[in-house]
XYZ file of N, CA, C and O in Angstrom:
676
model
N -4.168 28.147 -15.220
C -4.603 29.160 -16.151
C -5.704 28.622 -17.069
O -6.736 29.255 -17.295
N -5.432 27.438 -17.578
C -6.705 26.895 -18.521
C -7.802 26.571 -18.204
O -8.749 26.351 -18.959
N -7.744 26.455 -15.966
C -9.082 26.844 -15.464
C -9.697 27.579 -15.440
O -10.916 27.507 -15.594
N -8.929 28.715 -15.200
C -9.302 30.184 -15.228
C -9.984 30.236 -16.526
O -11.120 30.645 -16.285
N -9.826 29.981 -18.028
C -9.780 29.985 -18.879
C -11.454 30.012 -19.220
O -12.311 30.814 -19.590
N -11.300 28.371 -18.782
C -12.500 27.509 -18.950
C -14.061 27.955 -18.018
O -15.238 27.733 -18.304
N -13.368 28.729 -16.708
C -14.728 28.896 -16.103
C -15.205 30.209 -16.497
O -16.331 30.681 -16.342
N -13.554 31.038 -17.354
C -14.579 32.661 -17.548
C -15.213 32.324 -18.678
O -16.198 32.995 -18.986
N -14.752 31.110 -19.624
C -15.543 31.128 -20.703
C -16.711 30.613 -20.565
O -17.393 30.720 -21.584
N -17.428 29.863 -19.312
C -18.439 29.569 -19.277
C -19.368 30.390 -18.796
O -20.552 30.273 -19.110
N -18.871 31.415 -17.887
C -19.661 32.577 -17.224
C -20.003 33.774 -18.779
O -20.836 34.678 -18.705
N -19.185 33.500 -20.033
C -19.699 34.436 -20.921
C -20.390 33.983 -21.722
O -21.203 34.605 -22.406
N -20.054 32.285 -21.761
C -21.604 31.775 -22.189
C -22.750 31.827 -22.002
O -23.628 31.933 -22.859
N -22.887 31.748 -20.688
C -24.522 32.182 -20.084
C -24.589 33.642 -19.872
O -25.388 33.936 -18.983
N -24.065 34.519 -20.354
C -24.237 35.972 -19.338
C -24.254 36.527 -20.368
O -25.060 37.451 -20.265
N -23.451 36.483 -22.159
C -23.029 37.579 -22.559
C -23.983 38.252 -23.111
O -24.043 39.474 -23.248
N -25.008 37.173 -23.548
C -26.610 37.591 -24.023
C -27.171 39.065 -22.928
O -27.113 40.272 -23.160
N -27.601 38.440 -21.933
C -28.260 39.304 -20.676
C -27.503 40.828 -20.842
O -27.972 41.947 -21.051
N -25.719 40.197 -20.597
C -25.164 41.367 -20.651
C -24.889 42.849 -21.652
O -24.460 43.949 -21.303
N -25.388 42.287 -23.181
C -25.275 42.830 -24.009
C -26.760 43.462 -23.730
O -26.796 44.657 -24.021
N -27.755 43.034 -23.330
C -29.136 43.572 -23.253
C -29.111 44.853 -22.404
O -29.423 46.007 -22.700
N -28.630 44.295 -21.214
C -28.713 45.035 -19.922
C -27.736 46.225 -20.797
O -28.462 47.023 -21.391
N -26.601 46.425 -20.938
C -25.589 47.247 -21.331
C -26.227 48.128 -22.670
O -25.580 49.167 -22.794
N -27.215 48.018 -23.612
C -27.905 48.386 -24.366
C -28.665 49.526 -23.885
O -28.515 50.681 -24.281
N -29.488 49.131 -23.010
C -30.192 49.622 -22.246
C -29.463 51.049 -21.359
O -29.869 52.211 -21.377
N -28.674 50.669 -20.866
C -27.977 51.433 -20.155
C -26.950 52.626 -20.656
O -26.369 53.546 -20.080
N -27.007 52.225 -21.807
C -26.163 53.302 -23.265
C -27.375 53.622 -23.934
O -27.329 53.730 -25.160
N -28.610 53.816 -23.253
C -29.651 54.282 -24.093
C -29.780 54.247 -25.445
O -29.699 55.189 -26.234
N -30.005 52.991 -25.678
C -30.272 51.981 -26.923
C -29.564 52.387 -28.175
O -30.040 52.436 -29.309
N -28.181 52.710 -27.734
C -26.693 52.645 -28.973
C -26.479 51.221 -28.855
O -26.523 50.832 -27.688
N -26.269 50.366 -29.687
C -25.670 49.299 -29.352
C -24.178 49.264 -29.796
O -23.350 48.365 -29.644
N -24.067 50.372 -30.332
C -22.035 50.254 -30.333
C -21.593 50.423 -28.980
O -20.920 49.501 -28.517
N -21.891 51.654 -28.075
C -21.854 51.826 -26.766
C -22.148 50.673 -25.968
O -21.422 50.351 -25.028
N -23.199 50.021 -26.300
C -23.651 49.099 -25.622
C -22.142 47.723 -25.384
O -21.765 47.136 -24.370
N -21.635 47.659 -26.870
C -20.445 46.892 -26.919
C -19.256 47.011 -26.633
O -18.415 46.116 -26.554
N -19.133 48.127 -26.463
C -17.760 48.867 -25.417
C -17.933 48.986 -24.098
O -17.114 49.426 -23.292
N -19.252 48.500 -23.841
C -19.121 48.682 -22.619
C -19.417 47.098 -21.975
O -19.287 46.888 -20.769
N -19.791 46.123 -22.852
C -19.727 44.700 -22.282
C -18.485 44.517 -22.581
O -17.916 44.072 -21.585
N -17.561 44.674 -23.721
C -16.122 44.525 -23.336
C -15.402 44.764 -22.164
O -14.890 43.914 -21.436
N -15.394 46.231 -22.001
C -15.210 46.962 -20.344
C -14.838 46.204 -19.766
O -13.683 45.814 -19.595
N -16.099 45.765 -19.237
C -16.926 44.773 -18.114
C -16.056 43.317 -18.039
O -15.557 42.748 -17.067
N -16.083 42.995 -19.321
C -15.479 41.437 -19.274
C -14.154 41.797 -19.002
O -13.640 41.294 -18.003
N -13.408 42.673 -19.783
C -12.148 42.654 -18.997
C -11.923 43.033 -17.709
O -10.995 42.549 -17.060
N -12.753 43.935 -17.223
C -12.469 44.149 -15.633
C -12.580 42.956 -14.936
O -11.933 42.634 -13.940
N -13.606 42.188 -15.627
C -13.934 40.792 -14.660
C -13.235 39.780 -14.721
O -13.239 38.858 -13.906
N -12.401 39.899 -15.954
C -11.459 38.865 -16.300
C -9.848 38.907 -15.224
O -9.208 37.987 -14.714
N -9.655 40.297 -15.218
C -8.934 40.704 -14.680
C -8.905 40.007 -13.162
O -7.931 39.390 -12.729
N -10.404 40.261 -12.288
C -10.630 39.922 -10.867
C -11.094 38.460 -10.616
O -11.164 37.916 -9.514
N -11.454 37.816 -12.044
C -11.640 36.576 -11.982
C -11.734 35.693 -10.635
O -12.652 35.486 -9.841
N -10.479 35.287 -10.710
C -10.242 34.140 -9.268
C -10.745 35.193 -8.131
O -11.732 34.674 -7.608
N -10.475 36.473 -7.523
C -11.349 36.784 -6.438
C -12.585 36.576 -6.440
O -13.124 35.807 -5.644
N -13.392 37.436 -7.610
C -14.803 37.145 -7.458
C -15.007 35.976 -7.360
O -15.696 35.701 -6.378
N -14.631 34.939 -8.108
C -14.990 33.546 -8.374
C -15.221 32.943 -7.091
O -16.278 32.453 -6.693
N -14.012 33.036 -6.423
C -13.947 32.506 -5.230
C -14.819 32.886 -4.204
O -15.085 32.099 -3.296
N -15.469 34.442 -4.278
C -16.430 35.005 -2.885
C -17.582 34.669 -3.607
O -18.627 34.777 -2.965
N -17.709 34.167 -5.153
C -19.139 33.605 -5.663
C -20.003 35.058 -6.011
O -21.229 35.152 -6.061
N -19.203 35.939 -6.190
C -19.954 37.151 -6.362
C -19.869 37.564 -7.798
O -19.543 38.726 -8.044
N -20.203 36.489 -9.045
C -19.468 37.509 -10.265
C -20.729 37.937 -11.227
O -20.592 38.322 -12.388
N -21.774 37.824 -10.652
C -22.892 38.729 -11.321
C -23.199 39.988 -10.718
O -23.517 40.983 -11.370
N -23.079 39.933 -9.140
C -23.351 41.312 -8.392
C -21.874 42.071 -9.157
O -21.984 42.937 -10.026
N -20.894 41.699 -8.785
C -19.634 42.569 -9.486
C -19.800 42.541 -10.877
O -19.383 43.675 -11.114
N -20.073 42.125 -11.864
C -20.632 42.185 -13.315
C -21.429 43.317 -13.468
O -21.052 44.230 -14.203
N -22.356 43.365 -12.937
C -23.456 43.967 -12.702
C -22.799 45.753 -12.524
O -22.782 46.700 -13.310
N -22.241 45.551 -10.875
C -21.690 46.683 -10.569
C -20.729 47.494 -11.549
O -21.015 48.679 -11.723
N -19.616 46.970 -12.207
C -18.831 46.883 -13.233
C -19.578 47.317 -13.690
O -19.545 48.450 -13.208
N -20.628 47.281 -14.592
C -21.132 47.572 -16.079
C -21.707 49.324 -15.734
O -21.575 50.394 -16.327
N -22.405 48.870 -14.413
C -23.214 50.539 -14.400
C -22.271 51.355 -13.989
O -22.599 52.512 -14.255
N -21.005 51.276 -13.337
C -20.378 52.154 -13.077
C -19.810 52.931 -14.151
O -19.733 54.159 -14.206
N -19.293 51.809 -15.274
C -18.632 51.747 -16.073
C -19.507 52.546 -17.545
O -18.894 53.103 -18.456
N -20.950 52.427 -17.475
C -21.854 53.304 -17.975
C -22.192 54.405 -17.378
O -22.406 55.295 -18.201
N -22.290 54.628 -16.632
C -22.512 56.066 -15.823
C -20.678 57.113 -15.855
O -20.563 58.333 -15.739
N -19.766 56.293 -16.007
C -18.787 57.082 -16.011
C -18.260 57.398 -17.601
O -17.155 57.837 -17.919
N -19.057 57.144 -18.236
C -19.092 57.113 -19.941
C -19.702 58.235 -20.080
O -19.244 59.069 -20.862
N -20.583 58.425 -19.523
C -21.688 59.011 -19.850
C -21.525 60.651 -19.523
O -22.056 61.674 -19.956
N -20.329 60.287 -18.353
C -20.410 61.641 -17.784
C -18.322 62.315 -18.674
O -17.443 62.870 -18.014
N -18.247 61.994 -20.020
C -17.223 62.442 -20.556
C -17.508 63.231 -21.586
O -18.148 62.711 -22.500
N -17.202 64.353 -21.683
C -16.697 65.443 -22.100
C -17.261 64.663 -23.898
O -18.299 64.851 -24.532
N -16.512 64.132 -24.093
C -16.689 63.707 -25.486
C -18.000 63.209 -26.051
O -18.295 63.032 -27.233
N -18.894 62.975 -24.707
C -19.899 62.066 -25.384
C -21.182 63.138 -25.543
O -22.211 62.856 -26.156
N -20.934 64.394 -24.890
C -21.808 65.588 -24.745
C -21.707 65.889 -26.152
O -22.783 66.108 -26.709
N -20.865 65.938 -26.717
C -20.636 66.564 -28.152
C -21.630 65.660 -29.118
O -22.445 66.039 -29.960
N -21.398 64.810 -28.847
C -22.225 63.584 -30.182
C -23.369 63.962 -29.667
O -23.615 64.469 -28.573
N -24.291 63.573 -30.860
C -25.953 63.865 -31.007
C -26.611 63.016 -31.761
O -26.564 63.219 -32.975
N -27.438 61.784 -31.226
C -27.924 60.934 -32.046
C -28.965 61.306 -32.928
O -29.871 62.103 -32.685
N -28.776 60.693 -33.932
C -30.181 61.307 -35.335
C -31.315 60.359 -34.864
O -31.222 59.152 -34.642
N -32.239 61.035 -34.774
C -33.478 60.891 -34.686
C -33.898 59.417 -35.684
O -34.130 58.257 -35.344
N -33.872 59.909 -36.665
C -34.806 59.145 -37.749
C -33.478 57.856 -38.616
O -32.285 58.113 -38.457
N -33.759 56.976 -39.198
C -32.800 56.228 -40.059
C -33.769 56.752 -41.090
O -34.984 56.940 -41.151
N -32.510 56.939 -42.033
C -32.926 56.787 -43.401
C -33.218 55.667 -44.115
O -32.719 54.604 -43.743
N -34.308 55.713 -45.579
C -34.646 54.467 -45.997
C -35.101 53.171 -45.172
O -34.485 52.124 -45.374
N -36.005 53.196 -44.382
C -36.728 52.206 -43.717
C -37.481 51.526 -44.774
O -38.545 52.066 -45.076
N -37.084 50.205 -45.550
C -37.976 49.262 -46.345
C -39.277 48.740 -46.212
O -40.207 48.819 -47.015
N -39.223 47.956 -44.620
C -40.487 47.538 -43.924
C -40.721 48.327 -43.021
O -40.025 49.271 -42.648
N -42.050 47.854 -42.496
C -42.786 48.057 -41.359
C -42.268 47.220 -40.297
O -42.107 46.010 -40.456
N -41.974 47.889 -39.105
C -41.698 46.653 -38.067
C -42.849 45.850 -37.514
O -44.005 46.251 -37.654
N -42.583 44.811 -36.936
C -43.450 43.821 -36.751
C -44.082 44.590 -35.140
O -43.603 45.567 -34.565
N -45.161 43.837 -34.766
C -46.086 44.692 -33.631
C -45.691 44.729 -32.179
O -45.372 43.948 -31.283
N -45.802 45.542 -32.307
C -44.545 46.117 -30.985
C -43.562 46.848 -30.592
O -43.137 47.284 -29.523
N -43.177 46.906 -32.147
C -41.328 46.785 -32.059
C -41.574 48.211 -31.823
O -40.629 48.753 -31.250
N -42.646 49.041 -32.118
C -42.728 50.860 -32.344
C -42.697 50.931 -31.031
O -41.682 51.417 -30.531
N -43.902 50.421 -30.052
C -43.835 50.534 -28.495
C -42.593 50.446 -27.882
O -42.265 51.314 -27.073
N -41.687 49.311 -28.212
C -40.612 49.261 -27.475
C -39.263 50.242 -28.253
O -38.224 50.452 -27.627
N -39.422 50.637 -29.308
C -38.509 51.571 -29.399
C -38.626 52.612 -28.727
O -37.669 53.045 -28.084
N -40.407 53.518 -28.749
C -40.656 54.692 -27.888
C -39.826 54.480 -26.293
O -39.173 55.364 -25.738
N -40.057 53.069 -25.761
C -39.240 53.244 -24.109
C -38.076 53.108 -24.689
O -37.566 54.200 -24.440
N -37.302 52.512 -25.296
C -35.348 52.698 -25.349
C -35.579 54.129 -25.638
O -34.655 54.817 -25.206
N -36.361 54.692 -26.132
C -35.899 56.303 -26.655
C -36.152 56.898 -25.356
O -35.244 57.662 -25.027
N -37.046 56.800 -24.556
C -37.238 57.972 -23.629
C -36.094 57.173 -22.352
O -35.728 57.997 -21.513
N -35.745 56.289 -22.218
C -35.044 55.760 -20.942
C -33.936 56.238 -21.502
O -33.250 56.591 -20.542
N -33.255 56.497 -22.643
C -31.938 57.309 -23.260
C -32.164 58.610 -22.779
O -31.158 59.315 -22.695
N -33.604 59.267 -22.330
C -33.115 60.812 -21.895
C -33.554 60.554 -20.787
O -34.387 61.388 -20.432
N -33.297 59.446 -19.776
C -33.275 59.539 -18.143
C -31.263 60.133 -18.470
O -30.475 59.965 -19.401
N -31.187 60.906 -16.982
C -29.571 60.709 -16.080
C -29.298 59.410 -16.436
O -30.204 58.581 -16.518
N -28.260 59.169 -16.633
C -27.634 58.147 -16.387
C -27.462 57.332 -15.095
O -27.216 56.140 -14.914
N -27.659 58.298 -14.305
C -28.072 57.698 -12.704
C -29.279 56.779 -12.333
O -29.324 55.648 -11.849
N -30.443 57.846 -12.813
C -31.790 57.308 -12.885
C -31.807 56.067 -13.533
O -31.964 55.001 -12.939
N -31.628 56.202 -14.892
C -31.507 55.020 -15.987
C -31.014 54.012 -15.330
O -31.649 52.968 -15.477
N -30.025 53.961 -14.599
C -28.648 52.601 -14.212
C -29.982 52.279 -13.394
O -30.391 51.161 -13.706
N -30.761 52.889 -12.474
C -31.333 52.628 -11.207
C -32.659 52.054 -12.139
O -32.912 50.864 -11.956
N -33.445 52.717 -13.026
C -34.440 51.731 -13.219
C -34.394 50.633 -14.173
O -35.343 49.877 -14.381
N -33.049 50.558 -14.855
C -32.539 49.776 -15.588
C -32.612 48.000 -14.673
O -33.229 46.937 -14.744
N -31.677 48.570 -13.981
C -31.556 47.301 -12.440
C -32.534 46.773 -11.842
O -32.752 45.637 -11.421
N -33.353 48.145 -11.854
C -34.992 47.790 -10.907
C -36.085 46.632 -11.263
O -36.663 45.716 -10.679
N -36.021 47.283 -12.727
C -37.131 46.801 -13.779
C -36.600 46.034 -15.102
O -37.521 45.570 -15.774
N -35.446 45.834 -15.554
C -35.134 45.218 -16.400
C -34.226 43.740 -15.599
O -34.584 42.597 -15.881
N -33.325 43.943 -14.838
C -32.758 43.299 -14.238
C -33.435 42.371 -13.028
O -33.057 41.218 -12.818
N -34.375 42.959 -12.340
C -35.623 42.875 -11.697
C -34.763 42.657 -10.492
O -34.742 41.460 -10.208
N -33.892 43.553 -9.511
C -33.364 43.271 -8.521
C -33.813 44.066 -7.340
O -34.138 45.239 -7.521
N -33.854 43.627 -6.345
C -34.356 44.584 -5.450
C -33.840 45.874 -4.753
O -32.665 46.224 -4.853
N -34.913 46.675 -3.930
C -34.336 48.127 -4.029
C -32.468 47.790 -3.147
O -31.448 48.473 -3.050
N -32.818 46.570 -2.743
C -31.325 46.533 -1.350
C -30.384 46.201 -2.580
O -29.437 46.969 -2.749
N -30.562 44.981 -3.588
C -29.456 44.562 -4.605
C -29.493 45.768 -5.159
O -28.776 45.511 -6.125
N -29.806 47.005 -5.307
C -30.054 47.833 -6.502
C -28.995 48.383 -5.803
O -27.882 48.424 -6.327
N -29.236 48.914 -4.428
C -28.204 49.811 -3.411
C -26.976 49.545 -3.574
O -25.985 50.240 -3.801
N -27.260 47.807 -3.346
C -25.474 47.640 -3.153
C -24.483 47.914 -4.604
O -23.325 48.328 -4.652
N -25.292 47.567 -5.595
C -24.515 47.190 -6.659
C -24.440 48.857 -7.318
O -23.944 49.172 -8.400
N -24.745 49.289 -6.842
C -24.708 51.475 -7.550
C -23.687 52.343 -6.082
O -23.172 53.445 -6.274
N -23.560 51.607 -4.716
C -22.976 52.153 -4.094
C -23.992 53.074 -3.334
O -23.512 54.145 -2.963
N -25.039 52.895 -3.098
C -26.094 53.382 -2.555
C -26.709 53.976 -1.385
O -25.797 54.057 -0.562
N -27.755 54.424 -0.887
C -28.622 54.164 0.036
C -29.886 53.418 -0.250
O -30.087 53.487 -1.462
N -30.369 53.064 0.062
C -31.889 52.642 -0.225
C -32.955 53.647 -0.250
O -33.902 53.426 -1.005
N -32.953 54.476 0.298
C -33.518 55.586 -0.030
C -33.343 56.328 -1.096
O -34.307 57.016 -1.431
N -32.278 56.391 -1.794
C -31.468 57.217 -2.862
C -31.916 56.425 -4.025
O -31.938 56.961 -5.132
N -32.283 55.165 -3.865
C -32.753 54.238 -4.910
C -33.741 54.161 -5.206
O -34.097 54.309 -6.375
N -34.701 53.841 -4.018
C -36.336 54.601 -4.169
C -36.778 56.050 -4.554
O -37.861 56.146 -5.131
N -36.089 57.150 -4.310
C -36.102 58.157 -5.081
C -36.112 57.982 -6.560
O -37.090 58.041 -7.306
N -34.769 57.739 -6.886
C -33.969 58.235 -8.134
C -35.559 57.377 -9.218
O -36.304 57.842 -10.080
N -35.420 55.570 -8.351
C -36.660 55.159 -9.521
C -37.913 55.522 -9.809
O -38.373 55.453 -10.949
N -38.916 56.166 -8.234
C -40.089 57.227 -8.496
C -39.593 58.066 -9.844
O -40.038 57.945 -10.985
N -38.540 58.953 -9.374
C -38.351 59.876 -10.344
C -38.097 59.476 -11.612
O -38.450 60.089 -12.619
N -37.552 58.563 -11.585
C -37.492 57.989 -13.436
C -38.210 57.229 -13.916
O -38.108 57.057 -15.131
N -39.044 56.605 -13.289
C -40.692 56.555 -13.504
C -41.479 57.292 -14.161
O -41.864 57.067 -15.309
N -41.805 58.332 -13.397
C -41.943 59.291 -13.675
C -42.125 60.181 -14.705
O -43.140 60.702 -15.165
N -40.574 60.290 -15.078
C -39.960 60.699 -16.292
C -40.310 60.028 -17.386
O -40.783 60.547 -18.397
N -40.095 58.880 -17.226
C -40.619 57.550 -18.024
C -41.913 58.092 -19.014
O -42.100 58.303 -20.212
N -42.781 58.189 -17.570
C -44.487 58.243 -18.370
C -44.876 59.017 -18.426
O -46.100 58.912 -18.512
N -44.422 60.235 -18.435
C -44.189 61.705 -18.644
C -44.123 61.413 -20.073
O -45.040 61.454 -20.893
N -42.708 61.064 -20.267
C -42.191 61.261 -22.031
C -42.936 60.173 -22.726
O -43.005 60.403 -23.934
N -43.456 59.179 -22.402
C -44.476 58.215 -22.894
C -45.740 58.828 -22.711
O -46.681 58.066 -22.934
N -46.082 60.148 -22.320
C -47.833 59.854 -22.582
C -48.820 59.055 -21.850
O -50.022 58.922 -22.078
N -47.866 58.393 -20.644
C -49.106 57.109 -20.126
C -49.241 57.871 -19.060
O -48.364 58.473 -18.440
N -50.957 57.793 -18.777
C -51.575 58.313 -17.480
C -51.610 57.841 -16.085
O -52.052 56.692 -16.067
N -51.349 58.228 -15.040
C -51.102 57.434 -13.900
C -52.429 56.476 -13.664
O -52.164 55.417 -13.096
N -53.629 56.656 -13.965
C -54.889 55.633 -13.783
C -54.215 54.673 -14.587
O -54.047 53.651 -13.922
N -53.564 54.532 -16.233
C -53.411 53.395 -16.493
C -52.759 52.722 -16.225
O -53.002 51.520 -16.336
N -51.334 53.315 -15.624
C -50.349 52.308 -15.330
C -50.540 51.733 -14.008
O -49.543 51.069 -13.724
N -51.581 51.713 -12.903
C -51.618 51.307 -11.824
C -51.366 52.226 -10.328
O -51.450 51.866 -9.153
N -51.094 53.288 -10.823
C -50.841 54.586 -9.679
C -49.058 54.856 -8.823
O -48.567 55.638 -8.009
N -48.574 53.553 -9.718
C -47.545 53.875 -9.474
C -46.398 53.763 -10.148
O -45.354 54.206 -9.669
């Protein structure tokens, strides 16, 4: 048991960072959501520990875990009701350069599907390919290349960016 112990605590040493990012992202930049749902995750994984461990699979199942586990959040009754506020009140400073750009994408990747999102989340943040993308969402490969055109798409639609600038695709 104090192996078990010792190797999940080292897999949340290196991961919990990534995982809190990735899971951010994927709760369309709530980070309370974001933390209920890396909990989730760790306990499901804690739970399967010694299997995964042993087939060496505990980032693809991490991985899988988290988006399922966000996409089935997403699709509850309760979470339709809540409505995030737009604006914070009392902003002191100015954010430093950038930080406006990268809030505009967490805001518009929060109104992809949750489908789309998981898929270009994986694609482009995670940087996995369209086959790792398949396996780890339960996929086709085709269904993956879709969903990310389309939330692309969507992407630079709700961003304003023109297809000449971003490269045509």
């Amino acid at each position: 048991m104090q192996d078990r112990d010792a190797e999940f605590g080292e897999f949340l040493d290196s991961r919990a960072v990534v995982m809190r990012r990735t899971a951010y992202l994927l709760c369309g930049g709530d980070w309370h959501r974001a933390e209920d749902l890396v909990q989730t995750t760790l306990t499901k994984i804690y739970v399967a520990w010694p299997r995964i461990r042993r087939d060496g699979s505990v980032d693809a199942y991490s991985r899988k875990i988290m988006v399922r586990a966000a996409i089935d959040e997403s699709r509850r009754a309760y979470r339709r009701r809540e409505s995030v506020v737009g604006d914070v009140p009392e902003v002191s400073a100015s954010p430093p350069a950038g930080v406006e750009d990268a809030v505009d994408v967490r805001r518009a990747l929060a109104q992809l599907p949750a489908g789309q999102r998981a898929v270009v989340v994986l694609r482009y943040w995670e940087d996995l390919s369209v086959t790792e993308t398949a396996h780890a969402l339960g996929k086709s490969e085709g269904t993956i290349k879709s969903q990310s055109a389309k939330g692309l798409a969507t992407l630079r639609r709700l961003l304003g960016v023109d297809l000449a600038e971003a490269g045509g695709s």
